[in-house]
XYZ file of C-alpha atoms in Angstrom:
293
model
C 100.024 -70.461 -75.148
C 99.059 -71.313 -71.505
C 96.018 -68.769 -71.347
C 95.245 -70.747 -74.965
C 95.320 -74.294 -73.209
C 93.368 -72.697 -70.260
C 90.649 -71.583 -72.272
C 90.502 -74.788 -74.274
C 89.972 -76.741 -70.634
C 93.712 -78.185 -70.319
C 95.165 -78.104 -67.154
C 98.247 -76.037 -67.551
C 101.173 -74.314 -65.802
C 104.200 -71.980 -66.595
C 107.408 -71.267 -65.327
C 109.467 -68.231 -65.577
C 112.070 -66.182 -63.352
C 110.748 -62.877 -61.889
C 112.440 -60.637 -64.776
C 110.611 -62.935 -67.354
C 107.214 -62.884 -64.973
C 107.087 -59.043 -65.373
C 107.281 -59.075 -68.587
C 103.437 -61.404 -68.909
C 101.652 -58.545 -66.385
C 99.525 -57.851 -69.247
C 98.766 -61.523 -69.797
C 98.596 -62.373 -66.112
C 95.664 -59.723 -66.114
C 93.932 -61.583 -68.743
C 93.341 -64.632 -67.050
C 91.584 -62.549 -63.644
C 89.483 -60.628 -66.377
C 88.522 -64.014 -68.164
C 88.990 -65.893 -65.031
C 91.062 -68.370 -66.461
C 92.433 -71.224 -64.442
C 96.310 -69.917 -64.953
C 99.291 -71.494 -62.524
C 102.462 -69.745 -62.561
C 105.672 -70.799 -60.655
C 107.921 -67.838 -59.963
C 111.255 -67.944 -59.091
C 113.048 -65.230 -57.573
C 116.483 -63.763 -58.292
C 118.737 -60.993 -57.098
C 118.020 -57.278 -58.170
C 115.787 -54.971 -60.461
C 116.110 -56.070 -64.149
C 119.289 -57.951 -65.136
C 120.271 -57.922 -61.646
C 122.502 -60.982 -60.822
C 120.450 -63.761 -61.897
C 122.552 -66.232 -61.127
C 122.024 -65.424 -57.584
C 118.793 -65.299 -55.263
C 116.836 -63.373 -53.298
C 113.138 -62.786 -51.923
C 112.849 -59.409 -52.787
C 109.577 -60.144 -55.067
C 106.839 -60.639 -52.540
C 105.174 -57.970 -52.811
C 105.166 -57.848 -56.633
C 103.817 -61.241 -56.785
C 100.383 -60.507 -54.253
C 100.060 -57.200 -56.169
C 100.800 -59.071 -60.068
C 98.942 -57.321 -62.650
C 97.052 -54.365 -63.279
C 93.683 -53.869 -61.924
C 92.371 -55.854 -59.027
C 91.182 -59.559 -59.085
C 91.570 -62.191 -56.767
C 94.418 -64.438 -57.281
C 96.642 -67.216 -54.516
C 100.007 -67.277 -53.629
C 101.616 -70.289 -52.358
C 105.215 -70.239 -50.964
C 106.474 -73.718 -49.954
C 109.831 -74.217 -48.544
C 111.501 -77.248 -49.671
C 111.264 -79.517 -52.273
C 108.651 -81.416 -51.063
C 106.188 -78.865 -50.236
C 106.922 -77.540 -53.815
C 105.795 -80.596 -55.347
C 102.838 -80.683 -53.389
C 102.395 -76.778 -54.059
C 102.288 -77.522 -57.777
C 99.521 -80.250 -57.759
C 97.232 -77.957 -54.817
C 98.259 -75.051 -57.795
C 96.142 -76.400 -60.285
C 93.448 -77.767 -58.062
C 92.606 -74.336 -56.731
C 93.109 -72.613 -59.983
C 90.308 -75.064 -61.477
C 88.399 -74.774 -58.377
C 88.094 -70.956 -57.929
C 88.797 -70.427 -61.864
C 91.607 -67.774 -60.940
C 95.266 -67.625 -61.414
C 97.554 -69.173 -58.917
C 101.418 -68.102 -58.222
C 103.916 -71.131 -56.972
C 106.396 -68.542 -55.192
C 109.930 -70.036 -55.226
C 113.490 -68.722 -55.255
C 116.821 -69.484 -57.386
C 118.367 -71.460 -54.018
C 114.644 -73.200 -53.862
C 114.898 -74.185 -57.586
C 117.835 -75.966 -57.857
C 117.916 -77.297 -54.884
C 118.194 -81.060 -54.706
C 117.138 -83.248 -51.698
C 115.662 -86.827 -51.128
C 112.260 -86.000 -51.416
C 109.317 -89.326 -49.773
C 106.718 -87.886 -51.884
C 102.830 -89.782 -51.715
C 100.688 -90.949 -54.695
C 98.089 -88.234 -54.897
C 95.099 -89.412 -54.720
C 92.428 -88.738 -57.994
C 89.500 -87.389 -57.428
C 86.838 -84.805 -58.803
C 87.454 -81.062 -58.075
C 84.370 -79.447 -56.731
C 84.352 -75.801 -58.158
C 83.313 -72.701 -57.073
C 80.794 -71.665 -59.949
C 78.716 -74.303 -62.484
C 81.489 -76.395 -64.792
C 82.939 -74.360 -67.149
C 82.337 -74.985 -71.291
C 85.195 -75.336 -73.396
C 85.478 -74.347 -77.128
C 84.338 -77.463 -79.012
C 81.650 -78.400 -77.177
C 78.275 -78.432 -79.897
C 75.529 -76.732 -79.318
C 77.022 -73.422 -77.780
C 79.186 -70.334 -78.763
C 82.003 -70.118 -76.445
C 83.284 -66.512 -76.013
C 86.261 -65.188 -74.042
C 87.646 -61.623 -73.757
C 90.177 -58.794 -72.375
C 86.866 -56.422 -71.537
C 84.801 -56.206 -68.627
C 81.768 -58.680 -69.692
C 78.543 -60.036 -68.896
C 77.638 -63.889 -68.606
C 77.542 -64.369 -72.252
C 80.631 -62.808 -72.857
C 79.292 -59.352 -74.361
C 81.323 -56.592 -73.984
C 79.594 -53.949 -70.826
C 79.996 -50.215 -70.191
C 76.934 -49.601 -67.865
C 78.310 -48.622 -64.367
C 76.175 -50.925 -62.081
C 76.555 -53.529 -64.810
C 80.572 -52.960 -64.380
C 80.499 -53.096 -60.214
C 78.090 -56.863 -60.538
C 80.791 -58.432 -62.538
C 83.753 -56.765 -60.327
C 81.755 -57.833 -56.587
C 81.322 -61.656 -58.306
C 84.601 -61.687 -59.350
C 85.700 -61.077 -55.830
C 82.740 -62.659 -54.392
C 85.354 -65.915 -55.375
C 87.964 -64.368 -52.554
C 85.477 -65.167 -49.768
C 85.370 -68.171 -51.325
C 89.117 -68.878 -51.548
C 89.224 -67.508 -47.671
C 86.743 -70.114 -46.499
C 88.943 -72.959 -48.402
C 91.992 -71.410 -46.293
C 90.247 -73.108 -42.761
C 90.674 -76.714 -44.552
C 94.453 -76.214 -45.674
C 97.788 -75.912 -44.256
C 98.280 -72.058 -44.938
C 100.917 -72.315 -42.113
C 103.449 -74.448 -40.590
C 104.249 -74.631 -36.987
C 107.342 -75.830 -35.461
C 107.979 -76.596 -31.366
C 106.076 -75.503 -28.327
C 104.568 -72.396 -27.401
C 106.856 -69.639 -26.165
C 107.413 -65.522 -25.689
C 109.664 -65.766 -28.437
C 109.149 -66.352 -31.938
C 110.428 -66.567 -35.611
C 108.414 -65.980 -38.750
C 110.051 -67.125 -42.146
C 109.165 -68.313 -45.813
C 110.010 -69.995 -48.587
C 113.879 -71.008 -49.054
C 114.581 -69.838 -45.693
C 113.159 -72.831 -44.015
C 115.836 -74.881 -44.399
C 118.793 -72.458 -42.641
C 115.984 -71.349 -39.897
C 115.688 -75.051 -38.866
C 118.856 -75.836 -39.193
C 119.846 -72.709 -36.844
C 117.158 -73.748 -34.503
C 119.564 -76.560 -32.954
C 121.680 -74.146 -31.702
C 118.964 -71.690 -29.819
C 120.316 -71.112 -25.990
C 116.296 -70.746 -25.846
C 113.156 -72.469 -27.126
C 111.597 -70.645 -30.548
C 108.653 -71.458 -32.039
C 109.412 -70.976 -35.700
C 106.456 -70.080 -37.966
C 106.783 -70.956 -41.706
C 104.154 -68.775 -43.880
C 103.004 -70.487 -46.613
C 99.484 -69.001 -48.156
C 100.901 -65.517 -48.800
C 97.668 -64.670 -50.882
C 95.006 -64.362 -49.317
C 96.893 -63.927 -46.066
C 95.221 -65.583 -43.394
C 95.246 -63.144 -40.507
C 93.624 -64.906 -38.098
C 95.942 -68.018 -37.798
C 98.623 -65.665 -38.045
C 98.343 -63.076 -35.031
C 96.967 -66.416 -32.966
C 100.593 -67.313 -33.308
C 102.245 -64.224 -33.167
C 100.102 -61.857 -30.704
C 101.387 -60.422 -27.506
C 105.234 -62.333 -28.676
C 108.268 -61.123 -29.736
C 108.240 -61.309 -33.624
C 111.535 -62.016 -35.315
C 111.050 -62.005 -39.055
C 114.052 -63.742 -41.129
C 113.771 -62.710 -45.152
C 116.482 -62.445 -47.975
C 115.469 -58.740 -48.981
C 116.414 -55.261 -47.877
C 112.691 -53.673 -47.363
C 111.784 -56.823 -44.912
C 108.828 -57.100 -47.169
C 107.183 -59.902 -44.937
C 107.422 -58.093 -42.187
C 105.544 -55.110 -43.982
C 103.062 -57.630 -44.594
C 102.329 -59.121 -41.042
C 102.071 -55.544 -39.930
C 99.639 -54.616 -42.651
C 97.190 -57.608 -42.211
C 97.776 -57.908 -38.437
C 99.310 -54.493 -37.080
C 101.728 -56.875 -35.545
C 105.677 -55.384 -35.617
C 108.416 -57.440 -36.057
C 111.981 -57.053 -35.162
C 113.905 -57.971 -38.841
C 116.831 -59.879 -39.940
C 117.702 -59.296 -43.476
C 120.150 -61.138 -45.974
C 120.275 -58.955 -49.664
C 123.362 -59.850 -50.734
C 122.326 -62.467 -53.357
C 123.728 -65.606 -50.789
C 121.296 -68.080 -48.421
C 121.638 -67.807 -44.616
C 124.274 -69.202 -42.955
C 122.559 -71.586 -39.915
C 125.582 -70.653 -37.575
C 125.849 -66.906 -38.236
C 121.823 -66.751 -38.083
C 121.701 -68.943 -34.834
C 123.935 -66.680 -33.570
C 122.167 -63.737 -34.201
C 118.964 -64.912 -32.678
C 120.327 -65.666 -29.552
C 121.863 -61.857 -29.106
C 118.050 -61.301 -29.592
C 116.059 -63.520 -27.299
């Protein structure tokens, strides 16, 4: 129904947990092939399958960059409260529409039914500028509008020549430098406090207990909130974290974000991990990061 509403030139979202998420992979590939503007908020929960999912986690990182088989760009957006989600949901949609990819809003259980106060701005309307010529929607007279599963050409035929196959695969990630350039005009990060030897790395849910904790430091921290998961912006990143030491703070067992720094970055980072389905505790974490630093 959303790759439907896509296609006809709606703007359109959908929500699901990660169980229900894995189960549109098929669907989620559709809209790189067709390069439909698709916005999906995911929320995690505890454990393969079933699992416990009336309990969270962040164990679904990974799956989310690497969503669907075959490879086509797509952007992950983690925010950490609220507020940022909000926001996250409208900058969803205008980079979907932009780029003409799908976007991920990565949340958790704790993030989704959390409730808070939220000051939240009018957005301001405005024309998106996109990536490639405007798109044309079924409907519109005078032209055939086709759409489909198979690699295709500009018109929509179905291709099977090799060097006609590796065009349409280098434009469709010729959007990715794109979507990397747009990363140097947005907040892809989030700083917090003054430069220093030692320093936390965190995302999503996990905001909220890391700055909470952060009043009780016997040291200064600068805390680093990661926000654009996909593409990961690398440079920003080791700016911040180079030549420190790296504590990474994540609510999985296979520190999956601290995989990820060290992939994009070949930055290690010391780990504290929380898998058992329950949010930090500010006091318990504080304390830990002071045995540390």
């Amino acid at each position: 129904m959303a790759l439907g509403m896509a296609y006809a030139g709606k703007r359109v979202a959908v929500g699901s947990a990660t169980g229900g998420f894995a189960l549109m992979q098929e669907a989620f590939s559709f809209a790189g092939m067709a390069e439909l503007p698709l916005v999906v908020a995911v929320s995690q929960r505890q454990a393969p399958a079933t699992g416990s999912p009336t309990h969270s986690s962040q164990s679904d990182l990974r799956f989310v960059i690497h969503a669907g088989h075959g490879e086509f760009p797509r952007i992950v957006l983690a925010p950490g409260d609220p507020t940022e989600s909000f926001k996250a949901g409208a900058e969803a949609l205008n980079l979907a529409w932009k780029f003409q990819v799908p976007v991920i809003v990565l949340l958790d259980k704790i993030l989704s039914e959390h409730m808070m106060t939220s000051d939240i701005e009018r957005l301001k309307e405005g024309k998106i500028e996109r990536f490639e010529e405007e798109r044309i929607f079924p409907g519109t007279l005078g032209v055939v509008v086709k759409t489909t599963s198979y690699e295709h050409d500009e018109e929509g035929y179905t291709i099977d020549k090799p060097e006609e196959i590796k065009k349409r695969v280098d434009k469709r990630f010729e959007k990715a430098k794109n979507i990397e350039t747009e990363m140097q005009n947005r907040e892809t990060i989030k700083v917090y406090g003054e430069e220093n030897e030692n320093v936390i790395v965190f995302f999503s849910s996990t905001k909220g207990p890391v700055l909470e904790a952060s009043k009780y430091f016997n040291k200064p921290v600068k805390l680093v909130q990661i926000v654009w998961l996909e593409p990961f912006d690398t440079e920003k990143i080791k700016k911040e974290l180079e030549n420190k030491k790296v504590i990474c703070i994540e609510g999985n067992h296979n520190a999956q974000l601290a995989s990820l720094i060290r992939e994009k970055t070949g930055i290690v980072c010391e780990s504290i991990l929380k898998y058992d389905a329950t949010p930090f505790d500010p006091m318990e974490l504080a304390e830990e990061i002071n045995n540390r630093t």
